[in-house]
Short mmCIF file of C-alpha atoms in Angstrom, two decimals:
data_model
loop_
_atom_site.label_atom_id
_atom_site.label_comp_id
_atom_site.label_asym_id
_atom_site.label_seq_id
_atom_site.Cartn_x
_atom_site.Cartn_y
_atom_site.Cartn_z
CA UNK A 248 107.30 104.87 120.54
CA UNK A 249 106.24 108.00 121.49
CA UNK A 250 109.86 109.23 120.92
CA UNK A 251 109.73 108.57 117.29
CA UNK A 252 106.04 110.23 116.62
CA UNK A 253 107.60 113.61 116.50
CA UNK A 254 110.57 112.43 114.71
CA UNK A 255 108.68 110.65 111.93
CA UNK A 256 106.22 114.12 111.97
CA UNK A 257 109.46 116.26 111.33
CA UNK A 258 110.59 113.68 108.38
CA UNK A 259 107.29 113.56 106.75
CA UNK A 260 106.88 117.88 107.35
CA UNK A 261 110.04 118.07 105.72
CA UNK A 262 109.62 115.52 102.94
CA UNK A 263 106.28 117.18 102.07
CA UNK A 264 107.64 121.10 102.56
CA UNK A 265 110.72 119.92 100.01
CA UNK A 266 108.18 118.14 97.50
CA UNK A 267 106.47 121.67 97.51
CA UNK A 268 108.98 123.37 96.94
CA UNK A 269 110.34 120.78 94.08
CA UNK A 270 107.28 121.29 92.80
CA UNK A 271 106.93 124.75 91.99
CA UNK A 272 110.75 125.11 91.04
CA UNK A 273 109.86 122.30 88.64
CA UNK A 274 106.06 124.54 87.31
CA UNK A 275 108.48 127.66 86.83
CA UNK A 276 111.19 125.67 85.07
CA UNK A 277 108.67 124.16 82.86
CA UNK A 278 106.96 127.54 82.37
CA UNK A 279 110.27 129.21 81.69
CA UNK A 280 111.10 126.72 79.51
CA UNK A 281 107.80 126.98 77.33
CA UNK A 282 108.06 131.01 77.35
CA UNK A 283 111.56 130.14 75.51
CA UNK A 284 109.95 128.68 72.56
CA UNK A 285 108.59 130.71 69.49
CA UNK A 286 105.11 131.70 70.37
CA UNK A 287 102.57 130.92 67.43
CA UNK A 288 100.82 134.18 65.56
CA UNK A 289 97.59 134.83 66.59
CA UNK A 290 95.00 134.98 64.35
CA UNK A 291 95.52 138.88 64.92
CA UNK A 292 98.97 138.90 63.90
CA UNK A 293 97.80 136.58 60.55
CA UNK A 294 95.93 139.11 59.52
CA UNK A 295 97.70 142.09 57.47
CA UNK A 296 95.81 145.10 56.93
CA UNK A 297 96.89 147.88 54.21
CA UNK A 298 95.77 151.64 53.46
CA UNK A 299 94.62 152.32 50.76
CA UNK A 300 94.13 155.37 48.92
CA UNK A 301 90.27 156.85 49.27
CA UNK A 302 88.23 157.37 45.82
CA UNK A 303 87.39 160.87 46.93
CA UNK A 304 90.76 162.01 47.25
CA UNK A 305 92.19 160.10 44.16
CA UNK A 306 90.04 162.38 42.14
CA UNK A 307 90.61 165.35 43.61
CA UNK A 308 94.24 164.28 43.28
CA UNK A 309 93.73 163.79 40.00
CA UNK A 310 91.66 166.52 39.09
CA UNK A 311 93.70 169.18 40.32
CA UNK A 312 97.13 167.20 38.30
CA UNK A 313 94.81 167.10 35.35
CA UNK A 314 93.87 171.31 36.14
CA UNK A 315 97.66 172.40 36.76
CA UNK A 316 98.28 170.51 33.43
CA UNK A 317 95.22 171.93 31.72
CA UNK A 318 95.96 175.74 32.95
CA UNK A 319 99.71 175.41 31.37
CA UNK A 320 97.97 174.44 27.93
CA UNK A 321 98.81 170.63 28.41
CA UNK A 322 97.02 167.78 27.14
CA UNK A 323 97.65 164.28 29.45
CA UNK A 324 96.31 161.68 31.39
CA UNK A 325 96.48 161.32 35.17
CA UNK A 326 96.17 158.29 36.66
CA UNK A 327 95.93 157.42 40.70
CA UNK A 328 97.26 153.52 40.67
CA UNK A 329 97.09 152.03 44.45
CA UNK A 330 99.93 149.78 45.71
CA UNK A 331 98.40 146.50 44.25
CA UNK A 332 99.00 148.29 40.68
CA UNK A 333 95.12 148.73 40.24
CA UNK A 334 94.33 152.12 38.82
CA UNK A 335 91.63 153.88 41.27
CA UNK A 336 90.94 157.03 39.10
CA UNK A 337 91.89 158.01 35.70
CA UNK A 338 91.31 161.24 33.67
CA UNK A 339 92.26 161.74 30.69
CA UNK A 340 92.23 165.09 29.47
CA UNK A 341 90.72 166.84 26.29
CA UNK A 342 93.04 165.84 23.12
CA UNK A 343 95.64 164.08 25.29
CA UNK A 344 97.47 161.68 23.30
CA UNK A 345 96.57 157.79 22.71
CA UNK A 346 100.03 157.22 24.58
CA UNK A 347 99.39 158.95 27.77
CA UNK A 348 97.58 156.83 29.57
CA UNK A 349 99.80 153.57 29.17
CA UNK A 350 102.72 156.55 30.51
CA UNK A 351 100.61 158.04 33.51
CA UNK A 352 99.44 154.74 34.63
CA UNK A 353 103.40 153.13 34.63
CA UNK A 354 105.05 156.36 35.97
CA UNK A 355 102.24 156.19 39.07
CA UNK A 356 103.07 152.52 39.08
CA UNK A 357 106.90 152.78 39.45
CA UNK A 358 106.43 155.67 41.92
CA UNK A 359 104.24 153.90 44.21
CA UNK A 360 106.20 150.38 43.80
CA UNK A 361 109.16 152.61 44.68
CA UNK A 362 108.11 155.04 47.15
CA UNK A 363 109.78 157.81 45.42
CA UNK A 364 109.58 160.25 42.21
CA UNK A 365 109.97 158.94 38.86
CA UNK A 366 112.67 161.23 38.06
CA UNK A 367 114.50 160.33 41.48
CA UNK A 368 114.72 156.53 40.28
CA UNK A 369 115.41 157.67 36.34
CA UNK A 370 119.37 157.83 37.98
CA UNK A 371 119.77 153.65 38.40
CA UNK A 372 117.70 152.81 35.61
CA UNK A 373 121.39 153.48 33.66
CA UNK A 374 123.54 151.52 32.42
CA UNK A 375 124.42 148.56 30.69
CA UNK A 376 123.25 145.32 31.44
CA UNK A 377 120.02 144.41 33.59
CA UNK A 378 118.55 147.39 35.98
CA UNK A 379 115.12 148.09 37.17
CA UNK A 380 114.44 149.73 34.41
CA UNK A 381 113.62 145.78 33.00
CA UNK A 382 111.01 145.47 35.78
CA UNK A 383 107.97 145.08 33.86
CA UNK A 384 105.23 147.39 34.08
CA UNK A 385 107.39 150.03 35.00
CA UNK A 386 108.36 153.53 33.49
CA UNK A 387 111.92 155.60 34.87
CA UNK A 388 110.43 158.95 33.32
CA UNK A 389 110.00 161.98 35.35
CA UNK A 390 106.24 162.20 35.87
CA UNK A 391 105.58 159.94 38.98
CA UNK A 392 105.13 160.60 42.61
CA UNK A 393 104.25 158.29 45.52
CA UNK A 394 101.54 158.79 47.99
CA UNK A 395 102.68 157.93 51.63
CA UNK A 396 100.57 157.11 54.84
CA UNK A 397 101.66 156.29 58.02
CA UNK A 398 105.37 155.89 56.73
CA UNK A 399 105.08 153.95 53.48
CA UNK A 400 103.71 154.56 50.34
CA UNK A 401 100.23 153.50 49.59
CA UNK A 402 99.28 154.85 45.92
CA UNK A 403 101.10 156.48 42.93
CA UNK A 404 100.05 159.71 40.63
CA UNK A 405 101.33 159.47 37.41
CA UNK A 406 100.99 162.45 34.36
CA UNK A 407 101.86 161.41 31.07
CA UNK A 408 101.30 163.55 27.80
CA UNK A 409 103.43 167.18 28.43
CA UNK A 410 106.70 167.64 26.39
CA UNK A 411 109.12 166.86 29.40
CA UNK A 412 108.84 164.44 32.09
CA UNK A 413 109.82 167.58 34.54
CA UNK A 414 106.50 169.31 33.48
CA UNK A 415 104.74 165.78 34.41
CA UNK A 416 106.09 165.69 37.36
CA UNK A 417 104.70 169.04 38.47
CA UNK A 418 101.63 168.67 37.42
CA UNK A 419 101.43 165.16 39.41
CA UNK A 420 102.90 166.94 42.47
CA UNK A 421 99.68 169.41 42.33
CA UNK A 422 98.03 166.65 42.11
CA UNK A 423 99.43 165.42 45.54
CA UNK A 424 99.36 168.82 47.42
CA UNK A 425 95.69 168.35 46.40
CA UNK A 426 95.47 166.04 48.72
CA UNK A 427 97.77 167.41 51.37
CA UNK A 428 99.53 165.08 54.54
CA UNK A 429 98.24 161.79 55.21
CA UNK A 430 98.14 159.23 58.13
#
């Protein structure tokens, strides 16, 4: 009986060593297997943050558009719109015209919705049929540059009230320089 002590002590070493191993093969399968499947957000990645566009430099974005306008003899309204489409500043300059600041506050809107000058997107609001241009709250007229941070825009200055829509769009460009390079 003896004989078969060792024998039974190798068969039950072996059985157990093999069960191990089983085991964890079977743990890292499983774990492989859940690391397959799509992870749920954490309450980090829920949450989405935005920039937004500082009250101290939306005025002096504004004031300096409103300044370039004023030094050229022009008469309009500047308006700083975020990228919600709520206005943070608005100025509207001596004897500028009851339509200006509908203009300035759609030309910042389309610009920041847009991420690019007003004059840029007048090109594919042509045509015939439906285009942006039918987007409401929107204005294709040269007058309208975004404000970008961190690689997207995140607020609009719009000039309405100066003969030409080119003239708009400079002053709202001083505007921007204003505030120089954001991140």
């Amino acid at each position: 009986m003896n004989a078969k002590l060792p024998r039974t002590r190798l068969v039950l070493g072996m059985t157990a060593g093999l069960a191990t191993v089983a085991l964890a093969t079977g743990v890292g399968a499983a774990q492989a297997q859940q690391d397959r499947k799509p992870q749920q957000p954490a309450a980090a990645q829920a949450v989405v943050q935005t920039s937004v566009l500082g009250v101290d430099a939306a005025t002096r974005a504004a004031q300096a558009a409103l300044d370039a306008a004023e030094k050229e003899g022009q008469r309009v309204t500047v308006a700083v719109i975020d990228r919600s489409g709520d206005v943070r500043v608005l100025l509207k300059g001596d004897g500028a015209g009851p339509q200006t600041e509908e203009s300035a506050k759609r030309k910042a809107f389309t610009a920041v919705s847009f991420g690019q000058p007003t004059s840029a997107l007048a090109k594919n609001a042509q045509g015939d049929g439906p285009t942006i241009r039918d987007i409401p709250g929107t204005l294709f007229l040269g007058g309208g540059v975004p404000v970008a941070a961190n690689g997207g825009p995140i607020a609009g200055i719009g000039v309405g009230g100066a003969p030409s829509g080119d003239l708009d769009e400079k002053f709202a460009a001083a505007g921007l320089r204003a505030i120089g390079e954001l991140r």
